[in-house]
Tab-separated table of C-alpha atoms in Angstrom:
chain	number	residue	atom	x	y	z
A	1	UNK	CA	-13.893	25.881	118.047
A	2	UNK	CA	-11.895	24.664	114.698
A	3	UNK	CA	-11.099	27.238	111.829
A	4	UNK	CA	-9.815	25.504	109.284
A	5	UNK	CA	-8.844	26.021	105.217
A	6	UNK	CA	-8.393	22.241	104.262
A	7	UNK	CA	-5.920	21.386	101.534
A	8	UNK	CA	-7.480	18.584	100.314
A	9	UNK	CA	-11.743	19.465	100.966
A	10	UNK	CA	-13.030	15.616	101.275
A	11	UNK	CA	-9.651	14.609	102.950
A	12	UNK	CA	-10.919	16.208	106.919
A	13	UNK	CA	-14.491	15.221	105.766
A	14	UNK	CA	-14.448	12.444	108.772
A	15	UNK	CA	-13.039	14.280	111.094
A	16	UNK	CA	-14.765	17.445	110.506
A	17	UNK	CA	-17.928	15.047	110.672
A	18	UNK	CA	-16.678	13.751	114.112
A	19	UNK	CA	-15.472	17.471	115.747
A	20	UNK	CA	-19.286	18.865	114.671
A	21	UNK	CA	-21.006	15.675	116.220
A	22	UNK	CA	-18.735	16.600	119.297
A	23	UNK	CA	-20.278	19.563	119.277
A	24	UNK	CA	-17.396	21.579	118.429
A	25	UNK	CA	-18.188	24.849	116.047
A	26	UNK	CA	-16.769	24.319	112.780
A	27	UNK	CA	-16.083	27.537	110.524
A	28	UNK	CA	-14.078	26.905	107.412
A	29	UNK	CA	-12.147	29.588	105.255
A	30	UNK	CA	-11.470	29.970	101.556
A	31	UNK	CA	-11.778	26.197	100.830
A	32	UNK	CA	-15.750	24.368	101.833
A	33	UNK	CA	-15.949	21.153	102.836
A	34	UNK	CA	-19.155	19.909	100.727
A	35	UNK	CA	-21.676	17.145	102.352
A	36	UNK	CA	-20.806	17.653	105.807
A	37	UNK	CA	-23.796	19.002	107.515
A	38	UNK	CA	-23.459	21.510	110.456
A	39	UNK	CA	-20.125	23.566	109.731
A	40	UNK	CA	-21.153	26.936	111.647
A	41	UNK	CA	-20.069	29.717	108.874
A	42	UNK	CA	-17.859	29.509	105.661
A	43	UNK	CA	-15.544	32.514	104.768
A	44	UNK	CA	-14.142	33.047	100.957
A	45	UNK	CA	-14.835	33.775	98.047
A	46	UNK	CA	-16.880	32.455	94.837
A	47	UNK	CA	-14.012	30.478	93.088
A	48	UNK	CA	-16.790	29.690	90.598
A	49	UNK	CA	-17.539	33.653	89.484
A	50	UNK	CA	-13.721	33.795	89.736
A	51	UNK	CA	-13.270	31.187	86.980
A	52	UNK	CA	-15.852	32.423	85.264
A	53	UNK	CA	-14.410	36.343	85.282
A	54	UNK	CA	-11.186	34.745	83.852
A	55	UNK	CA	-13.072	33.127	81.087
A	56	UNK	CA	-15.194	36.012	80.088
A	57	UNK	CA	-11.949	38.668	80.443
A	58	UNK	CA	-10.229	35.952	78.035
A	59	UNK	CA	-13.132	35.850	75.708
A	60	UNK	CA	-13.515	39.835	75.800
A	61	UNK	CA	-9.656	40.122	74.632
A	62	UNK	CA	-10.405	37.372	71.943
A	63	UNK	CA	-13.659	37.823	70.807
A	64	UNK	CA	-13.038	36.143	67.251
A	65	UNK	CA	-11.947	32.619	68.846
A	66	UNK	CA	-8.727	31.875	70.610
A	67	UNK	CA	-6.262	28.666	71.120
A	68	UNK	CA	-5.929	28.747	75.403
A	69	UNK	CA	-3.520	26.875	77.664
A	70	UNK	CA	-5.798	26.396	81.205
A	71	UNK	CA	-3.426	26.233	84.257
A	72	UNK	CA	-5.362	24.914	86.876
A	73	UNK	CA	-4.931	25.011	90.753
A	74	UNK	CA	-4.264	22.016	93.397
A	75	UNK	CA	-6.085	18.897	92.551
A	76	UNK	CA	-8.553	18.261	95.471
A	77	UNK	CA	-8.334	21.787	96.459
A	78	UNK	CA	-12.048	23.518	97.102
A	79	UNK	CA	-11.154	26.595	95.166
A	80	UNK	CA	-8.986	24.817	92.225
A	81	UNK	CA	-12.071	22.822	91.690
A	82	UNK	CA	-14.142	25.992	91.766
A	83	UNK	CA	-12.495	27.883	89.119
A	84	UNK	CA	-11.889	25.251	87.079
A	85	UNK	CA	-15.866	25.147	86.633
A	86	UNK	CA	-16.031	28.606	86.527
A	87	UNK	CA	-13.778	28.338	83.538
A	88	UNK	CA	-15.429	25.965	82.118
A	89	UNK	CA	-19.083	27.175	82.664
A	90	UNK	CA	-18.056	29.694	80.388
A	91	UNK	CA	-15.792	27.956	77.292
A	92	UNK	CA	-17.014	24.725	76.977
A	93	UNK	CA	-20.578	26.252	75.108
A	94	UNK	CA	-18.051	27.959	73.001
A	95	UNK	CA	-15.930	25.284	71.979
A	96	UNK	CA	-16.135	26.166	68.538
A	97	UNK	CA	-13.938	29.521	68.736
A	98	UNK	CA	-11.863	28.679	72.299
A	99	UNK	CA	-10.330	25.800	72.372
A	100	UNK	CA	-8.589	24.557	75.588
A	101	UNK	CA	-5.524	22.943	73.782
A	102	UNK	CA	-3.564	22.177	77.253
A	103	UNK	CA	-5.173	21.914	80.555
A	104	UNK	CA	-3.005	20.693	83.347
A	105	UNK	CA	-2.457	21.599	86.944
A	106	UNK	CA	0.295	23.873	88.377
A	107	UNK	CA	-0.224	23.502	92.006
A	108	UNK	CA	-1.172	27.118	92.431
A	109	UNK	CA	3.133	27.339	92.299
A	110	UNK	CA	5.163	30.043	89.784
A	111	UNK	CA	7.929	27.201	89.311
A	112	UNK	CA	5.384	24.514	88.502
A	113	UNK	CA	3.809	26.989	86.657
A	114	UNK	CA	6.946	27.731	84.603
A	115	UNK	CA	7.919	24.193	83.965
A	116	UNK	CA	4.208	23.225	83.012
A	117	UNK	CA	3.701	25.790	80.589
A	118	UNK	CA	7.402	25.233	78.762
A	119	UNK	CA	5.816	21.299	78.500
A	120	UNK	CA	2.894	22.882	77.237
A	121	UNK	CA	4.620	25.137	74.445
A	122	UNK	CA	7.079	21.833	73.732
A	123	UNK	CA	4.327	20.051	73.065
A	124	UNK	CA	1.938	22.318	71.621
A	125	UNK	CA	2.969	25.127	70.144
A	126	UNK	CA	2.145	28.950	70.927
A	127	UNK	CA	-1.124	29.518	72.361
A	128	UNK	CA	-3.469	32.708	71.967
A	129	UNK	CA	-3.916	32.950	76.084
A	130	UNK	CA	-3.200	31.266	79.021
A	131	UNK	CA	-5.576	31.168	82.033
A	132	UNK	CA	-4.178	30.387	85.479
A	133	UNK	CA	-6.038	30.103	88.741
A	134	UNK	CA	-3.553	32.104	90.031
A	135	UNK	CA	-1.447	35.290	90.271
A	136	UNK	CA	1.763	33.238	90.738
A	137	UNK	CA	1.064	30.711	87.979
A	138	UNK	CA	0.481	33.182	85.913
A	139	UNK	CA	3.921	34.881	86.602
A	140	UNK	CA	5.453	31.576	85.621
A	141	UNK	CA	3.518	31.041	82.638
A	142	UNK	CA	4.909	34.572	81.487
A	143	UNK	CA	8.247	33.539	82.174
A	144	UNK	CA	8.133	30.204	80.080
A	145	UNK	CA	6.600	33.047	77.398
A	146	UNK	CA	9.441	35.252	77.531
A	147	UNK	CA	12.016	32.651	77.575
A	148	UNK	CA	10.491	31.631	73.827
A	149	UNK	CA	9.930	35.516	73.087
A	150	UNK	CA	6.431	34.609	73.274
A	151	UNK	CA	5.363	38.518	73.871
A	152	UNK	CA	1.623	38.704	72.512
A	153	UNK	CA	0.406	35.302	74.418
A	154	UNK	CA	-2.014	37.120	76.992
């Protein structure tokens, strides 16, 4: 059997494909592998409800409109893709009061994190909140804060 939590979820599409026509059992954990046919059982979580619990928490803290920064995870990654449309599920009918003024990836990294957000900041000013797909990005994203005295950004 193959357990597997692919980095990059169409990258071991092929062989994934291949093992399952083998007849190898496939299970896959935290990240699915979408139109491959036959993977035995999936184990994770709903990225999407994650995003979309981000959102609403952001939305419930600013419920007159905000200005948001929207750290987002590895690019290609099952669960950065996830909560990324979780996110989105939930802003983008709202774009009228929450307004996404910086969206870039952080790798699901602190110091990426850090160095994005100070780019973001540079380039945009303070923001009302920054969401991050992450624990750690968020961590960096507080530091960049700090380092401007940034203390209300949530």
């Amino acid at each position: 059997a193959i357990v597997i939590s692919p980095l990059d979820v169409n990258a071991l599409a092929p062989a994934i494909e291949q093992a399952i026509q083998a007849g190898v059992p496939v299970v896959t954990i935290d990240r699915r592998v979408d139109g491959v046919e036959g993977i035995l059982a999936h184990v994770g979580a709903d990225n999407v409800k994650g995003g979309e619990a981000e959102a609403q928490a952001m939305v419930a803290a600013f419920p007159n409109g905000a200005k948001i920064f929207h750290l987002q995870g590895q690019p290609g990654a099952g669960p950065a893709i996830d909560r990324n449309k979780g996110v989105h599920n939930v802003l983008d009918p709202m774009k009228d009061k929450y307004q996404i003024i910086f969206e870039q990836t952080a790798n699901f990294a602190r110091a990426e994190a850090l160095s994005v957000t100070e780019a973001g900041l540079a380039a945009n000013g303070k923001p009302d909140a920054i969401i991050c797909a992450n624990d750690d990005m968020a961590l960096g994203a507080v530091e960049a804060c700090a380092a401007r005295n940034f203390t209300d950004v949530k």
